[in-house]
XYZ file of C-alpha atoms in Angstrom:
326
model
C -77.062 -1.699 -51.836
C -75.334 -2.222 -48.371
C -78.609 -2.064 -46.600
C -81.220 -3.725 -48.776
C -83.901 -3.155 -46.213
C -83.545 0.550 -46.556
C -86.024 1.348 -49.296
C -85.707 4.799 -50.835
C -89.055 6.523 -51.203
C -88.510 8.021 -54.639
C -92.091 8.906 -54.995
C -91.930 11.143 -52.009
C -88.458 12.531 -52.946
C -89.875 13.652 -56.426
C -93.223 14.842 -55.039
C -92.077 16.725 -51.914
C -88.407 17.235 -52.484
C -87.032 15.239 -49.596
C -86.866 11.801 -48.047
C -85.782 10.807 -44.371
C -83.987 7.475 -44.103
C -84.843 6.482 -40.558
C -82.129 4.726 -38.664
C -79.781 4.757 -41.528
C -76.588 5.161 -39.539
C -75.553 2.911 -36.699
C -74.897 4.457 -33.353
C -71.803 2.444 -32.580
C -70.290 1.854 -36.032
C -70.985 5.164 -37.674
C -71.721 7.803 -34.965
C -69.482 6.796 -32.040
C -66.148 7.419 -33.895
C -67.249 10.914 -34.817
C -68.241 11.694 -31.237
C -64.935 10.392 -30.097
C -63.037 12.316 -32.572
C -64.622 15.682 -31.679
C -64.350 14.880 -28.050
C -60.558 14.584 -28.415
C -60.464 17.796 -30.403
C -62.223 19.563 -27.558
C -59.864 18.026 -25.056
C -56.866 19.525 -27.006
C -58.640 22.993 -27.326
C -59.532 22.991 -23.693
C -55.989 22.359 -22.553
C -54.772 25.232 -24.856
C -57.339 27.766 -23.732
C -56.818 26.996 -20.067
C -52.947 27.367 -20.322
C -53.431 30.703 -22.282
C -55.807 31.964 -19.633
C -58.768 32.050 -22.050
C -60.952 29.578 -20.001
C -61.672 29.369 -16.423
C -61.189 25.613 -16.338
C -60.839 22.646 -18.805
C -64.229 21.269 -17.624
C -62.801 17.831 -18.265
C -65.171 16.306 -15.786
C -68.192 17.323 -17.808
C -69.862 15.391 -20.754
C -69.161 16.777 -24.220
C -72.395 18.625 -24.500
C -72.200 20.516 -21.229
C -68.433 21.142 -21.680
C -69.027 22.775 -25.063
C -71.752 24.926 -23.605
C -69.520 26.165 -20.959
C -66.834 27.226 -23.374
C -69.308 28.820 -25.717
C -70.892 30.811 -22.825
C -67.350 31.949 -22.023
C -66.987 33.348 -25.515
C -64.940 30.607 -27.109
C -65.582 30.302 -30.802
C -65.564 26.536 -30.769
C -67.225 26.004 -34.129
C -64.547 27.570 -36.212
C -62.271 24.696 -34.909
C -64.914 22.065 -35.604
C -66.048 22.910 -39.146
C -65.059 20.912 -42.244
C -64.916 23.762 -44.788
C -62.768 26.823 -45.385
C -64.301 30.235 -45.463
C -63.561 32.306 -48.592
C -61.505 34.734 -46.484
C -59.247 32.078 -44.966
C -55.687 32.642 -43.911
C -52.731 30.311 -43.590
C -53.753 29.460 -40.029
C -57.548 29.344 -40.438
C -58.679 26.223 -38.543
C -60.460 23.263 -40.233
C -61.134 19.817 -38.823
C -59.970 17.002 -41.168
C -60.276 13.968 -39.005
C -60.593 10.317 -40.372
C -64.054 9.866 -38.735
C -65.482 12.738 -40.797
C -63.832 11.324 -43.994
C -65.395 7.914 -43.361
C -68.839 9.694 -42.850
C -68.443 11.413 -46.318
C -67.767 7.834 -47.746
C -70.356 6.061 -45.716
C -71.746 3.145 -47.849
C -75.321 3.459 -46.723
C -75.381 7.141 -47.522
C -73.769 6.478 -50.958
C -76.314 3.680 -51.676
C -79.130 6.189 -51.414
C -77.205 8.830 -53.342
C -76.680 6.249 -56.155
C -80.398 5.593 -56.302
C -80.869 9.295 -56.828
C -78.104 10.351 -59.217
C -76.319 7.205 -60.290
C -73.159 5.417 -59.413
C -70.633 8.074 -60.326
C -70.749 10.155 -57.091
C -68.634 13.137 -56.243
C -68.403 14.451 -52.640
C -68.638 18.235 -52.982
C -66.674 20.616 -50.786
C -69.962 22.224 -49.618
C -69.984 20.616 -46.146
C -70.522 21.810 -42.608
C -70.717 20.471 -39.077
C -73.355 22.288 -37.012
C -73.331 21.830 -33.182
C -75.860 24.275 -31.938
C -75.704 25.120 -28.135
C -78.828 26.728 -26.679
C -79.053 30.123 -28.512
C -79.578 32.108 -25.374
C -76.005 31.302 -23.991
C -74.247 32.327 -27.307
C -72.533 35.622 -27.171
C -73.785 38.037 -29.771
C -70.539 38.196 -31.478
C -70.587 34.349 -32.018
C -74.095 34.315 -33.541
C -73.922 32.834 -37.122
C -75.302 30.107 -39.181
C -73.211 27.436 -37.383
C -74.305 28.495 -33.919
C -77.924 29.728 -34.204
C -80.992 29.401 -36.401
C -80.633 29.527 -40.108
C -83.150 31.507 -42.230
C -85.120 30.164 -45.321
C -82.922 29.381 -48.263
C -82.463 26.935 -51.020
C -79.035 25.214 -51.293
C -78.839 26.022 -54.941
C -79.042 29.750 -54.077
C -75.814 29.685 -51.926
C -73.483 28.230 -54.538
C -72.192 29.844 -57.667
C -74.437 29.835 -60.711
C -72.125 27.377 -62.585
C -73.658 24.566 -60.569
C -77.357 25.537 -61.386
C -77.726 22.608 -63.814
C -75.903 20.062 -61.519
C -78.235 17.505 -59.983
C -76.830 18.088 -56.450
C -78.248 16.232 -53.374
C -78.122 17.724 -49.934
C -77.612 15.228 -47.097
C -78.414 16.241 -43.308
C -77.146 13.800 -40.796
C -78.476 13.782 -37.332
C -75.644 12.769 -34.859
C -77.925 13.457 -31.877
C -81.631 13.643 -31.718
C -82.938 16.814 -33.489
C -86.237 18.176 -32.053
C -88.412 21.175 -32.479
C -87.051 22.476 -29.056
C -83.363 22.025 -30.023
C -83.535 23.455 -33.527
C -84.415 20.821 -36.093
C -84.827 21.560 -39.796
C -88.186 22.661 -41.179
C -89.094 22.454 -44.905
C -91.647 23.629 -47.292
C -92.798 20.296 -48.994
C -92.967 20.577 -52.804
C -91.066 23.931 -52.938
C -88.342 22.291 -55.118
C -90.776 22.280 -58.048
C -90.724 26.022 -58.404
C -88.028 28.233 -59.598
C -85.064 29.423 -57.563
C -86.353 32.179 -55.320
C -84.823 35.530 -54.621
C -82.301 35.489 -51.839
C -81.159 38.552 -49.883
C -77.538 38.924 -48.658
C -78.555 40.275 -45.225
C -75.661 41.872 -43.353
C -75.658 42.527 -39.660
C -78.183 45.332 -38.877
C -81.077 43.823 -40.929
C -80.763 40.570 -39.086
C -78.887 39.537 -35.968
C -76.112 38.083 -38.051
C -75.191 37.925 -41.694
C -77.136 35.468 -43.711
C -78.199 34.765 -47.332
C -82.001 34.185 -46.996
C -85.245 34.020 -48.895
C -87.538 36.955 -47.847
C -90.219 35.591 -45.503
C -93.008 36.927 -47.820
C -91.745 34.617 -50.628
C -92.010 31.369 -48.381
C -95.171 29.424 -48.432
C -96.941 29.059 -45.077
C -97.031 25.184 -45.083
C -93.790 24.879 -43.073
C -93.228 21.254 -41.777
C -90.677 20.681 -38.942
C -88.707 17.396 -39.426
C -87.758 15.943 -35.904
C -85.098 13.287 -36.452
C -83.427 10.652 -34.151
C -79.758 10.166 -34.007
C -78.665 8.095 -36.989
C -81.564 9.338 -39.223
C -80.530 11.038 -42.497
C -82.365 13.495 -44.634
C -81.865 13.606 -48.336
C -83.273 16.713 -50.163
C -83.426 18.453 -53.521
C -81.173 21.635 -54.055
C -84.246 23.778 -54.550
C -86.205 22.654 -51.510
C -86.834 25.683 -49.263
C -85.572 24.919 -45.742
C -84.485 26.493 -42.530
C -83.637 25.609 -38.941
C -85.467 26.463 -35.813
C -83.678 28.182 -32.803
C -82.265 25.954 -30.104
C -84.444 26.818 -27.135
C -83.573 23.616 -25.189
C -80.957 23.067 -22.545
C -78.889 20.723 -24.819
C -77.149 20.791 -28.054
C -78.202 19.834 -31.597
C -75.490 18.121 -33.583
C -75.764 17.564 -37.332
C -73.635 17.436 -40.588
C -74.518 19.064 -43.922
C -73.043 17.148 -46.832
C -73.468 17.429 -50.635
C -73.085 15.044 -53.518
C -73.393 15.318 -57.283
C -72.448 13.331 -60.434
C -68.661 13.141 -61.082
C -67.501 15.804 -63.572
C -70.237 18.302 -62.894
C -69.761 21.703 -61.208
C -70.023 21.941 -57.568
C -70.441 25.688 -57.247
C -67.257 25.805 -55.101
C -64.499 25.372 -57.785
C -61.829 26.643 -55.588
C -62.389 23.993 -52.807
C -61.445 20.311 -53.166
C -64.037 17.488 -53.500
C -63.413 13.872 -54.316
C -64.797 10.859 -56.078
C -66.647 8.911 -53.361
C -67.929 6.179 -55.489
C -67.316 5.180 -59.151
C -68.960 2.021 -60.393
C -67.234 2.408 -63.780
C -63.785 3.297 -62.416
C -63.422 2.178 -58.829
C -59.650 3.161 -58.993
C -60.763 6.886 -59.059
C -62.339 6.657 -55.602
C -60.456 8.425 -52.762
C -60.062 6.035 -49.878
C -57.233 7.531 -47.903
C -58.256 10.280 -45.265
C -54.755 11.586 -45.129
C -54.845 12.370 -48.829
C -58.232 14.126 -48.378
C -56.996 16.212 -45.473
C -53.851 17.154 -47.613
C -56.165 18.406 -50.447
C -57.706 20.838 -47.966
C -54.384 22.056 -46.536
C -53.177 22.684 -50.098
C -56.348 24.691 -50.810
C -55.955 26.658 -47.702
C -52.369 27.544 -48.749
C -53.594 28.653 -52.248
C -56.515 30.654 -50.880
C -54.559 32.391 -48.163
C -51.969 33.538 -50.808
C -54.628 35.035 -52.871
C -54.849 32.347 -55.468
C -57.852 30.481 -56.685
C -61.554 31.519 -57.387
C -63.458 33.677 -54.931
C -67.261 33.353 -54.500
C -69.450 35.918 -56.106
C -73.014 36.669 -54.970
C -75.600 36.417 -57.638
C -78.090 38.396 -55.414
C -78.847 42.064 -55.416
C -79.294 43.040 -51.880
C -80.935 46.249 -53.045
C -83.949 44.431 -54.224
C -87.147 46.006 -52.718
C -88.077 42.558 -51.073
C -84.712 42.684 -49.198
C -85.427 45.879 -47.385
């Protein structure tokens, strides 16, 4: 392993369904390039919005977090430009961020070392991946509320991918880029819930909840919720059936994290129409993707296919007419 001092608490992972690797990522080596990449992206967006009359200022004098809050409060849908996955209804110009710093995070050796301990040395980076930069929820315009900008309800990651991946030993990885606190919306989990079956999820459309979500009805969630505050550089690894949600951001700052997924090479990801890649192969290292430009091109090709109507579309396994979904 790249970091021998980082012991994996397998006993906790198997008993509780999760494990937090404290201080796994280095602030300067691992997190600073990501912050710089997104700061440059916001610079570019700010100039465009200002020139087009969509923003009152570029707010260049402000730090990243304050600047982002300004734009969100003015109604700019910043997160759609920041995310690292394509929606199923994408068009030829749907934005996606495909920067090299994000690619290097997906291939981070310390993250992969722990994944290897959990599922072996043939590791596939699945396309189920998101950035979540949550500004204070009170400043987000109603039309911009969604799972990327506001609190996420109870769910299991297995429940939001296609059933073809039900047997895949998929590991979810949650990376704290900044400190995640109870106040700014850290994750909360139900310890041990991974040992049960996949719970009913309801496809809530706007009207039943403030924004569309696929969630487990509250009455099916055990009361032993445990918030998981994390410091920047901490990384949470958890089972695909662990019940989890996020708290609302009631602070004055932002909460910044990434959601990543890994599974063994050759097994279904539940998103067959989107591109993943071999992040590590101990048996065939030549299969590993090491070039961020090739990775970015895979996503651009996928966008072209999806926008032209080709490829598989997601299908919900959930019946929203179930009595518990009322």
